[in-house]
Coordinates of C-alpha atoms and ligand atoms in Angstrom, one line a residue:
X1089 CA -10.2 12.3 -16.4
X1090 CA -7.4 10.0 -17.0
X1091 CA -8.6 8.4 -20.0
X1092 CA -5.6 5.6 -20.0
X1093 CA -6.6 4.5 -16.9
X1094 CA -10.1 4.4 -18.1
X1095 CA -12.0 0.9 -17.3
X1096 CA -15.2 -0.6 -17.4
X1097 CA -17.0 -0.2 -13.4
X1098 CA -17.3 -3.5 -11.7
X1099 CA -21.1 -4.5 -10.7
X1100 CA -22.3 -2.4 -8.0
X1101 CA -23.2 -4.0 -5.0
X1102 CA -25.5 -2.4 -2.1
X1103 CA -23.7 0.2 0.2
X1104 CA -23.9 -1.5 3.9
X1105 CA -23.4 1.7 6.0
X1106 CA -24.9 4.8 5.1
X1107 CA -25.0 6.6 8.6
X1108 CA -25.5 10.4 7.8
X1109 CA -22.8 12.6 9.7
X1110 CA -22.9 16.1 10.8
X1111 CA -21.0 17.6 8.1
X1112 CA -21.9 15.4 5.5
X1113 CA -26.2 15.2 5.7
X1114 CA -28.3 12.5 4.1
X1115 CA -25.7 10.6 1.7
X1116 CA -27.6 9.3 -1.4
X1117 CA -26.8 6.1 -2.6
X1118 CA -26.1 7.4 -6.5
X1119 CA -24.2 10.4 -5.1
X1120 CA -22.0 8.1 -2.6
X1121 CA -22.2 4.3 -5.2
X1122 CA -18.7 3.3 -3.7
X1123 CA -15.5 4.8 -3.7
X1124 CA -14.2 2.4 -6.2
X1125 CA -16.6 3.4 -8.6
X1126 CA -16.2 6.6 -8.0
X1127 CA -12.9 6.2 -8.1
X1128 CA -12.6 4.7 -11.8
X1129 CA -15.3 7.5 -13.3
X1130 CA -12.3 9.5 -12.2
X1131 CA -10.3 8.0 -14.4
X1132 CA -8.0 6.4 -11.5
X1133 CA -7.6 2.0 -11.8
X1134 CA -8.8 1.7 -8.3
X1135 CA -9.5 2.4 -4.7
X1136 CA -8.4 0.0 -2.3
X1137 CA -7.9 -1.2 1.1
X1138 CA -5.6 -3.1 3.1
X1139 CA -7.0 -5.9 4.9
X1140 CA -5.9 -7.9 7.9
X1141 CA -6.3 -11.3 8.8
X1142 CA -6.4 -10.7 12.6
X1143 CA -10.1 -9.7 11.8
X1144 CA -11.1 -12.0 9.2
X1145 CA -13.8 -13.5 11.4
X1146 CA -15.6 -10.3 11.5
X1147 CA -18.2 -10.6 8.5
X1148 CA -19.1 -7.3 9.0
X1149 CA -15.9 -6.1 8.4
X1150 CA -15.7 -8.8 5.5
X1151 CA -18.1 -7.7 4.2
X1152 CA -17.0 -4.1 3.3
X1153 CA -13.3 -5.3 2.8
X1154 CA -14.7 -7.6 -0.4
X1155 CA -17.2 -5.2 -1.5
X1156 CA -15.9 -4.1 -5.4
X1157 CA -18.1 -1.2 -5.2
X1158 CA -16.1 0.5 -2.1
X1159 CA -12.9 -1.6 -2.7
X1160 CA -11.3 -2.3 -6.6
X1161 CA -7.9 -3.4 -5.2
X1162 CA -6.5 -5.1 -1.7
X1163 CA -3.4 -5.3 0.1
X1164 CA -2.2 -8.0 2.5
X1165 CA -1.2 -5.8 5.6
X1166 CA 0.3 -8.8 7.0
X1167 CA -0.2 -12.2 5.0
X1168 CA 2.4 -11.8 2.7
X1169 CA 5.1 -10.8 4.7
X1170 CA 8.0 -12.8 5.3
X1171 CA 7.9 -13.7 8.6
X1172 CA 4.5 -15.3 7.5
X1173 CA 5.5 -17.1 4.2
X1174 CA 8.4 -18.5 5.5
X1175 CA 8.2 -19.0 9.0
X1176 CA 11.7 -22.1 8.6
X1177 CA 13.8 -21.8 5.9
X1178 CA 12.8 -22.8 2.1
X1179 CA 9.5 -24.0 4.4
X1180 CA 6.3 -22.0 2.4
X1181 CA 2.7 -21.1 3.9
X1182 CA 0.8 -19.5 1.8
X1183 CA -2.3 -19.6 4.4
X1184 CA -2.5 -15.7 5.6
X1185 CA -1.6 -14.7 2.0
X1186 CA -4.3 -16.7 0.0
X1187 CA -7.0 -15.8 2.9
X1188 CA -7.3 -12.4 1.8
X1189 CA -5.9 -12.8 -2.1
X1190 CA -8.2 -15.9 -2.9
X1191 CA -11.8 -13.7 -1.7
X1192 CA -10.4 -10.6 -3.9
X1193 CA -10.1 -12.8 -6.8
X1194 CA -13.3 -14.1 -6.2
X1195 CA -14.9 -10.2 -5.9
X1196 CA -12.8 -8.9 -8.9
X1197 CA -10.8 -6.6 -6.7
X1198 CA -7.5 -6.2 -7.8
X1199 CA -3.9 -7.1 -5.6
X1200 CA -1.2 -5.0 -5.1
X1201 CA 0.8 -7.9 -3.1
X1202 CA 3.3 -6.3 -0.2
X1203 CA 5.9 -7.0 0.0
X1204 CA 8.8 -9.2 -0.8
X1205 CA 11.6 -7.3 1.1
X1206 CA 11.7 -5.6 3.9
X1207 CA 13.8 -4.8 7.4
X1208 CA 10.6 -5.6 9.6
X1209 CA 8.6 -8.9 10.2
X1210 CA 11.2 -11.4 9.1
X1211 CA 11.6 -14.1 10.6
X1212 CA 13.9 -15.5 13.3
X1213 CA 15.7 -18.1 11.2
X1214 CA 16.6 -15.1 8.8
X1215 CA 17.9 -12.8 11.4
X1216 CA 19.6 -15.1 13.4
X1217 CA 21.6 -16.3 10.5
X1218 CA 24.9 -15.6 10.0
X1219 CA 25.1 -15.5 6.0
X1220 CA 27.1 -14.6 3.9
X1221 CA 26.7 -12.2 1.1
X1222 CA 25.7 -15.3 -1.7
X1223 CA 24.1 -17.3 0.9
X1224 CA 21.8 -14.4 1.6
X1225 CA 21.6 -13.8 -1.6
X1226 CA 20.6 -17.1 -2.7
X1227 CA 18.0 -16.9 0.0
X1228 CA 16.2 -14.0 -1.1
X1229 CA 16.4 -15.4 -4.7
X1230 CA 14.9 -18.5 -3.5
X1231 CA 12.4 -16.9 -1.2
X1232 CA 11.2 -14.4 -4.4
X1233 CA 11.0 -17.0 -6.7
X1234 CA 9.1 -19.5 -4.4
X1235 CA 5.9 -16.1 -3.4
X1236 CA 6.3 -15.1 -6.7
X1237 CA 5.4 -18.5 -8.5
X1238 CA 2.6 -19.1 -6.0
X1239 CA 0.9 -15.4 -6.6
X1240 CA 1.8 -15.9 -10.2
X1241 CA -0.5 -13.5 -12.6
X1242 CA -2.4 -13.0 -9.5
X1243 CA -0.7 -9.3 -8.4
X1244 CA -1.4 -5.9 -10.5
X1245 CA 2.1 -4.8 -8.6
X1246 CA 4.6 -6.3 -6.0
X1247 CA 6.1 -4.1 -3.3
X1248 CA 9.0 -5.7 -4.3
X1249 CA 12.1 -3.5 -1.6
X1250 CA 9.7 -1.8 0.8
X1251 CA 11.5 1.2 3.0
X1252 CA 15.1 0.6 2.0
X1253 CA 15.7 4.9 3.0
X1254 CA 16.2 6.3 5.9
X1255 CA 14.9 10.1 6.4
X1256 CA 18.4 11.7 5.1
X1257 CA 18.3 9.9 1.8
X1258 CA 20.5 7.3 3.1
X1259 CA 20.1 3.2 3.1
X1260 CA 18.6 2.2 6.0
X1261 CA 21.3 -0.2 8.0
X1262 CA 19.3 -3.9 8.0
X1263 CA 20.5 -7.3 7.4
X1264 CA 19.9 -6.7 3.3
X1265 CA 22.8 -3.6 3.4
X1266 CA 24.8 -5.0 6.3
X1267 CA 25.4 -8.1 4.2
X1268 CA 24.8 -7.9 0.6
X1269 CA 25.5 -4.0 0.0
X1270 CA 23.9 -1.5 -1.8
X1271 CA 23.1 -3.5 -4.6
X1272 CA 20.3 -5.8 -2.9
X1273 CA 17.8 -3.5 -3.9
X1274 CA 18.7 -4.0 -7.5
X1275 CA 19.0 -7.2 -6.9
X1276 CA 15.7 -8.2 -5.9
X1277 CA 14.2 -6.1 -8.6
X1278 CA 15.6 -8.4 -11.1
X1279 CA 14.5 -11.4 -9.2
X1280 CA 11.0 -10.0 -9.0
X1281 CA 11.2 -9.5 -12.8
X1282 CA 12.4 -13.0 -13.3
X1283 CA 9.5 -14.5 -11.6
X1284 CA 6.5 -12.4 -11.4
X1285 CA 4.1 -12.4 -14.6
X1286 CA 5.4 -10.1 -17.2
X1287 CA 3.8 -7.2 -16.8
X1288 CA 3.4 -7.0 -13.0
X1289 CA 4.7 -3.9 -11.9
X1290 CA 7.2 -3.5 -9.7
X1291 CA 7.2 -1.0 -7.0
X1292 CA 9.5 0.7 -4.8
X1293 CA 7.4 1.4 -1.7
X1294 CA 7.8 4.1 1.1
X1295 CA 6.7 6.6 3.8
X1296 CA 7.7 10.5 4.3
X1297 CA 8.2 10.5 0.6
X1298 CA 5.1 12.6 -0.2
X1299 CA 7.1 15.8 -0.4
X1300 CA 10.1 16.8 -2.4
X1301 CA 12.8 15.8 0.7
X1302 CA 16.2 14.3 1.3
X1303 CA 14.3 10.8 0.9
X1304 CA 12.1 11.4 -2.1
X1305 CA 15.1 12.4 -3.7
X1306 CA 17.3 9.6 -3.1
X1307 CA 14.3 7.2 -3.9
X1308 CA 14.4 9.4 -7.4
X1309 CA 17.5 9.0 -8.2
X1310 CA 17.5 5.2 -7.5
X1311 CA 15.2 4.8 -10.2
X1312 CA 17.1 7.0 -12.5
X1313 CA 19.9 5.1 -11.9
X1314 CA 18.1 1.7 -12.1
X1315 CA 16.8 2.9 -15.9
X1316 CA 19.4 4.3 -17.0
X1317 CA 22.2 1.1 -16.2
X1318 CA 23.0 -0.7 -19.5
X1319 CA 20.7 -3.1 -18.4
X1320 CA 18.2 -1.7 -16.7
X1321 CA 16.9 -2.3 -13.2
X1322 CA 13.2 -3.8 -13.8
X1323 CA 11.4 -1.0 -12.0
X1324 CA 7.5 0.5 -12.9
X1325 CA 6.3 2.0 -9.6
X1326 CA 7.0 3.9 -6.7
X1327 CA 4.4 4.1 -3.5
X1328 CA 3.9 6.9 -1.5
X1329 CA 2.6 5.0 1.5
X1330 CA 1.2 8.0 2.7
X1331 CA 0.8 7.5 6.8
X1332 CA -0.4 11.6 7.9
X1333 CA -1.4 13.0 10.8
X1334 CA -4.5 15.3 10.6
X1335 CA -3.1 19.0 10.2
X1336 CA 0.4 18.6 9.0
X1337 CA -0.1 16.3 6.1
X1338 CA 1.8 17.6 2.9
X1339 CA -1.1 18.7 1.0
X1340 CA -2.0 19.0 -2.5
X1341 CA 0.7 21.1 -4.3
X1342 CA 3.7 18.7 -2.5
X1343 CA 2.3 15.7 -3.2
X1344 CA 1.4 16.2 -6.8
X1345 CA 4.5 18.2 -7.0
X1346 CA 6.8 15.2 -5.7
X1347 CA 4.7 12.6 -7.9
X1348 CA 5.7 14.7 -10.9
X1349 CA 9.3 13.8 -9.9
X1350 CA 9.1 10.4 -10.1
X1351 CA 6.9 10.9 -13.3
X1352 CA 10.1 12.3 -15.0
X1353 CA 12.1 9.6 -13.5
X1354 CA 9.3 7.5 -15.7
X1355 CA 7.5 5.1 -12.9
X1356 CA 3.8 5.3 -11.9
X1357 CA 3.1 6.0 -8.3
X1358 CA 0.5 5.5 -6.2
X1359 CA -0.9 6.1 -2.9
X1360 CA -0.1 2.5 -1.2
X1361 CA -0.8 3.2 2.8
X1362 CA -3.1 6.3 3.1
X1363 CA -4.4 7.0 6.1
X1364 CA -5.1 10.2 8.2
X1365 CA -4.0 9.9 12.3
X1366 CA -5.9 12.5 14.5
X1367 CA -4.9 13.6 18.2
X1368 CA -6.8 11.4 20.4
X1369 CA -10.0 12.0 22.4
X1370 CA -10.7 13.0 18.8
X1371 CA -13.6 15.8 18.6
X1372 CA -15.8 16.8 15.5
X1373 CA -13.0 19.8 14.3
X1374 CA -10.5 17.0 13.8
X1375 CA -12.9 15.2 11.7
X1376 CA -13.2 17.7 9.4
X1377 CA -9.0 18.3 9.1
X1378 CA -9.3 14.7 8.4
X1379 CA -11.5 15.1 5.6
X1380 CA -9.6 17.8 4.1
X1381 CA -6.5 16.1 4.5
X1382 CA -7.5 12.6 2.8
X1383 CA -9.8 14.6 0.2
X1384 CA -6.5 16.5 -0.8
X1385 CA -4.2 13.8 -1.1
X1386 CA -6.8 11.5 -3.2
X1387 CA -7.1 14.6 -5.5
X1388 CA -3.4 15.1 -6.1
X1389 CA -3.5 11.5 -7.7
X1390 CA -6.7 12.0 -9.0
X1391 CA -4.7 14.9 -10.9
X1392 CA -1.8 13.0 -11.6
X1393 CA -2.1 11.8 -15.1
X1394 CA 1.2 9.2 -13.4
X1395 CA -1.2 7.9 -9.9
X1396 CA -2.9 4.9 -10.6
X1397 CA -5.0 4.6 -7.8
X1398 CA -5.1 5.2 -3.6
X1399 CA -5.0 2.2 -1.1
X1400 CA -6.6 3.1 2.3
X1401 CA -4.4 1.5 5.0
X1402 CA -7.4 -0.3 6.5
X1403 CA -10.8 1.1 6.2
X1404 CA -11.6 0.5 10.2
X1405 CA -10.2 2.2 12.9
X1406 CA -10.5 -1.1 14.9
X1407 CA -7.7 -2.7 12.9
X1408 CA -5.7 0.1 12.1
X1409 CA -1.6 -0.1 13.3
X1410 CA -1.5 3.4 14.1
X1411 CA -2.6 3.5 18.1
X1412 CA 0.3 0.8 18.9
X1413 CA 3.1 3.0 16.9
X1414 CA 2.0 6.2 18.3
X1415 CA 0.3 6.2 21.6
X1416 CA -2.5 9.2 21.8
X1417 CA -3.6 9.1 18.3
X1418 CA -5.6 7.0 16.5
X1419 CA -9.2 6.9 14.7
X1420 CA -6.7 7.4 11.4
X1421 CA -9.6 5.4 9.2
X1422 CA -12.5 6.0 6.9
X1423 CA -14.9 4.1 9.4
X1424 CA -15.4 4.2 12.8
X1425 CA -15.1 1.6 15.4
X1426 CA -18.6 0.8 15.1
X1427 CA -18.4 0.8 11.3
X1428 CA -19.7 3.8 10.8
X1429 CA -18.5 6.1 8.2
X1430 CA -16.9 9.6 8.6
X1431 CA -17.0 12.7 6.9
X1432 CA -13.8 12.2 5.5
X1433 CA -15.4 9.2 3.2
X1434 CA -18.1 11.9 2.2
X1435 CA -15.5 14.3 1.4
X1436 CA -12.9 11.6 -1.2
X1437 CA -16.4 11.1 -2.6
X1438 CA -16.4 14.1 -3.7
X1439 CA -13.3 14.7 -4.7
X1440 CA -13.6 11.5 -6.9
X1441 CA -17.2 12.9 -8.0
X1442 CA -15.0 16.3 -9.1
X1443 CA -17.4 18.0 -6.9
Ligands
G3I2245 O1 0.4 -12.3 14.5 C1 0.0 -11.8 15.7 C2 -1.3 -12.5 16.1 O2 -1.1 -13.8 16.2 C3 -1.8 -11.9 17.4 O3 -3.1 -12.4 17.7 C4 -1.9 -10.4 17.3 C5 -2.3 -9.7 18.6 O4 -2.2 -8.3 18.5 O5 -0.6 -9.8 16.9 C6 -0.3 -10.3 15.7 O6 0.9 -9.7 15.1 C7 0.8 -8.3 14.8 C8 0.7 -8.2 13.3 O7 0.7 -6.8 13.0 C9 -0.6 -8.8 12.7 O8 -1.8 -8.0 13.1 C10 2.0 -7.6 15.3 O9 2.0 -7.7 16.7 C11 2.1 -6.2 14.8 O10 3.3 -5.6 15.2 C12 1.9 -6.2 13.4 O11 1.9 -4.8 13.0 C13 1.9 -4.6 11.6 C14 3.1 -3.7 11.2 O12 3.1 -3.4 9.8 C15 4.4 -4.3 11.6 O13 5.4 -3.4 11.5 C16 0.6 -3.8 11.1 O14 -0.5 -4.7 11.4 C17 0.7 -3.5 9.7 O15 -0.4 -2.7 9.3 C18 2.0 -2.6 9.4 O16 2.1 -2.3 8.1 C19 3.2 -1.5 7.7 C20 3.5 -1.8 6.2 O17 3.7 -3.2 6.1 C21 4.6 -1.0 5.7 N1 4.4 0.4 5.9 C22 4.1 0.8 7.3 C23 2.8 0.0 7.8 C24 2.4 0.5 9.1 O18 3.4 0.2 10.1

């Protein structure tokens, strides 16, 4: 138990979806109350979700998504991306944002808002442009400022620079290194510090960092330089985004191994994008290397006195990115198509339960 993370559980609501599985029989409401709850008995601040807006009209899915019991925290996966925010320059639309951030407020879930900077989803006006280094960086200064005002005490953490690395430990080549240089990074760390509520916490978020690599090590030693700088880099958290594939995830002993890492480095971390691809027509062995897989990475934070909490990267396979990015697999979520949930929910139950 992590008893600085410790917090009071939020009311419990009724569990929607109790379907029994094969592997998992006859799930009891007080043995299976929520993962959230579960979640904070295990001394973790929250389980969460990502949530889309492409499916908002699905109550259903609404339904779960807002429900405090399963869900403590939310993510935009979308609303709150550039391209989205500010579709013409210094032009703001807060519309996809606030349709996911304004019901969370409403259920008491926490926000971890995503993300400020990034290579992807920007849009055209952005890329187009041909700035220079203080025009862009006057742009992402004003962009910052202008998301960070209008979500202003409203996000536990920002993803403030999300997948700045490529896999060698290098900086990815995007229009933020191209024309600004190394230092953008920095940069908008300081920005979000200037304009987000004091004590948001900024995060560094990426994938393939859940093992002690060429990446996870460049990521560490950004933060040790950001720290150590005569005036330090404002920076509190880095995410381990977490994408796996069923079989060949890291595991336990890597990712609590890699999460101790950044602990010394002195940031939080926390699982930002979890979620468990399997090799498609999936079958009921693959279920059960799902399980295992997402039951062992929720325990490695659960273990980590420095892992705040796990985010889900949607809870419905329906919605989930992965069959667009990698043809043949899919069914990477805790619920089914038909919003059913799988043995792999049974199993971080449990693991939250320290069964
Ligand atoms: O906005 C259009 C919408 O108008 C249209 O109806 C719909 C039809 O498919 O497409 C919509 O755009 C899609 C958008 O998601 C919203 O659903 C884009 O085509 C699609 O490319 C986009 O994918 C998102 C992806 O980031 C973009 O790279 C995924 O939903 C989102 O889950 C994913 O999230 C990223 C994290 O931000 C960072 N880490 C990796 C993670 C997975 O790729």
């Amino acid at each position: 138990m992590k008893l600085s993370h410790l917090t009071l559980t939020l009311a419990t609501t009724p569990l929607l979806s109790a379907s029994p599985t094969p592997a998992y029989p006859h799930p009891s409401r007080s043995k299976y109350p929520g993962l959230d709850i579960l979640a904070k008995r295990a001394g973790l601040l929250y389980f969460g979700t990502a949530i889309d807006n492409v499916v908002l009209n699905n109550t259903q899915y609404t339904s779960i998504a807002h429900n405090a019991s399963e869900f403590g925290q939310v993510t935009p996966s979308n609303g709150q991306k550039w391209m989205y925010i500010e579709p013409a320059r210094n032009v703001f639309n807060y519309s996809m944002g606030d349709a996911i951030v304004l019901p969370a407020i409403a259920h008491r879930q926490l926000r971890r808002c995503h993300n400020f900077v990034w290579h992807n989803q920007l849009p055209d006006w952005l890329t187009t442009g041909n700035w220079t280094k203080s025009e862009l960086e006057g742009i992402l200064e004003n962009h910052i400022r202008h998301e960070a005002q209008h979500y202003y005490g409203e996000c536990y953490a920002w993803d403030v620079v999300n997948e700045a690395f490529n896999d060698n430990g290098t900086l990815r080549s995007d229009i933020w290194l191209d024309t600004i240089g190394p230092e953008y990074i920095a940069l908008a760390f300081r920005f979000a510090r200037k304009y987000t509520r004091p004590g948001t916490k900024l995060y560094y978020n990426d994938y393939g960092i859940e093992r002690i690599n060429n990446k996870s090590l460049a990521v560490a030693a950004m933060v040790e330089d950001f720290l150590s700088r005569e005036e330090p880099v404002p920076i509190d958290g880095v995410g381990l985004q977490a994408h796996f594939t069923a079989g060949t995830s890291p595991g336990y002993e890597n990712i609590t191994r890699v999460i101790e890492v950044f602990a010394e480095k002195g940031v939080e971390t926390a699982l930002t994008e979890l979620d468990v691809r399997v090799k498609l027509p999936d079958s009921s062995e693959e279920m059960v290397q799902q399980a295992k897989d997402y039951a062992d990475s929720v325990r490695a934070c659960v273990d980590s006195e420095s892992c705040v909490g796990v985010t889900v990267w949607d809870f419905w396979d329906t919605v989930s990115w992965v069959p667009d990015t990698f043809p043949g697999f899919g069914d990477a979520c805790l619920w089914t198509a038909n919003f059913t949930k799988k043995p792999a929910y049974y199993a971080i139950s449990d693991v939250l339960r320290g069964d």
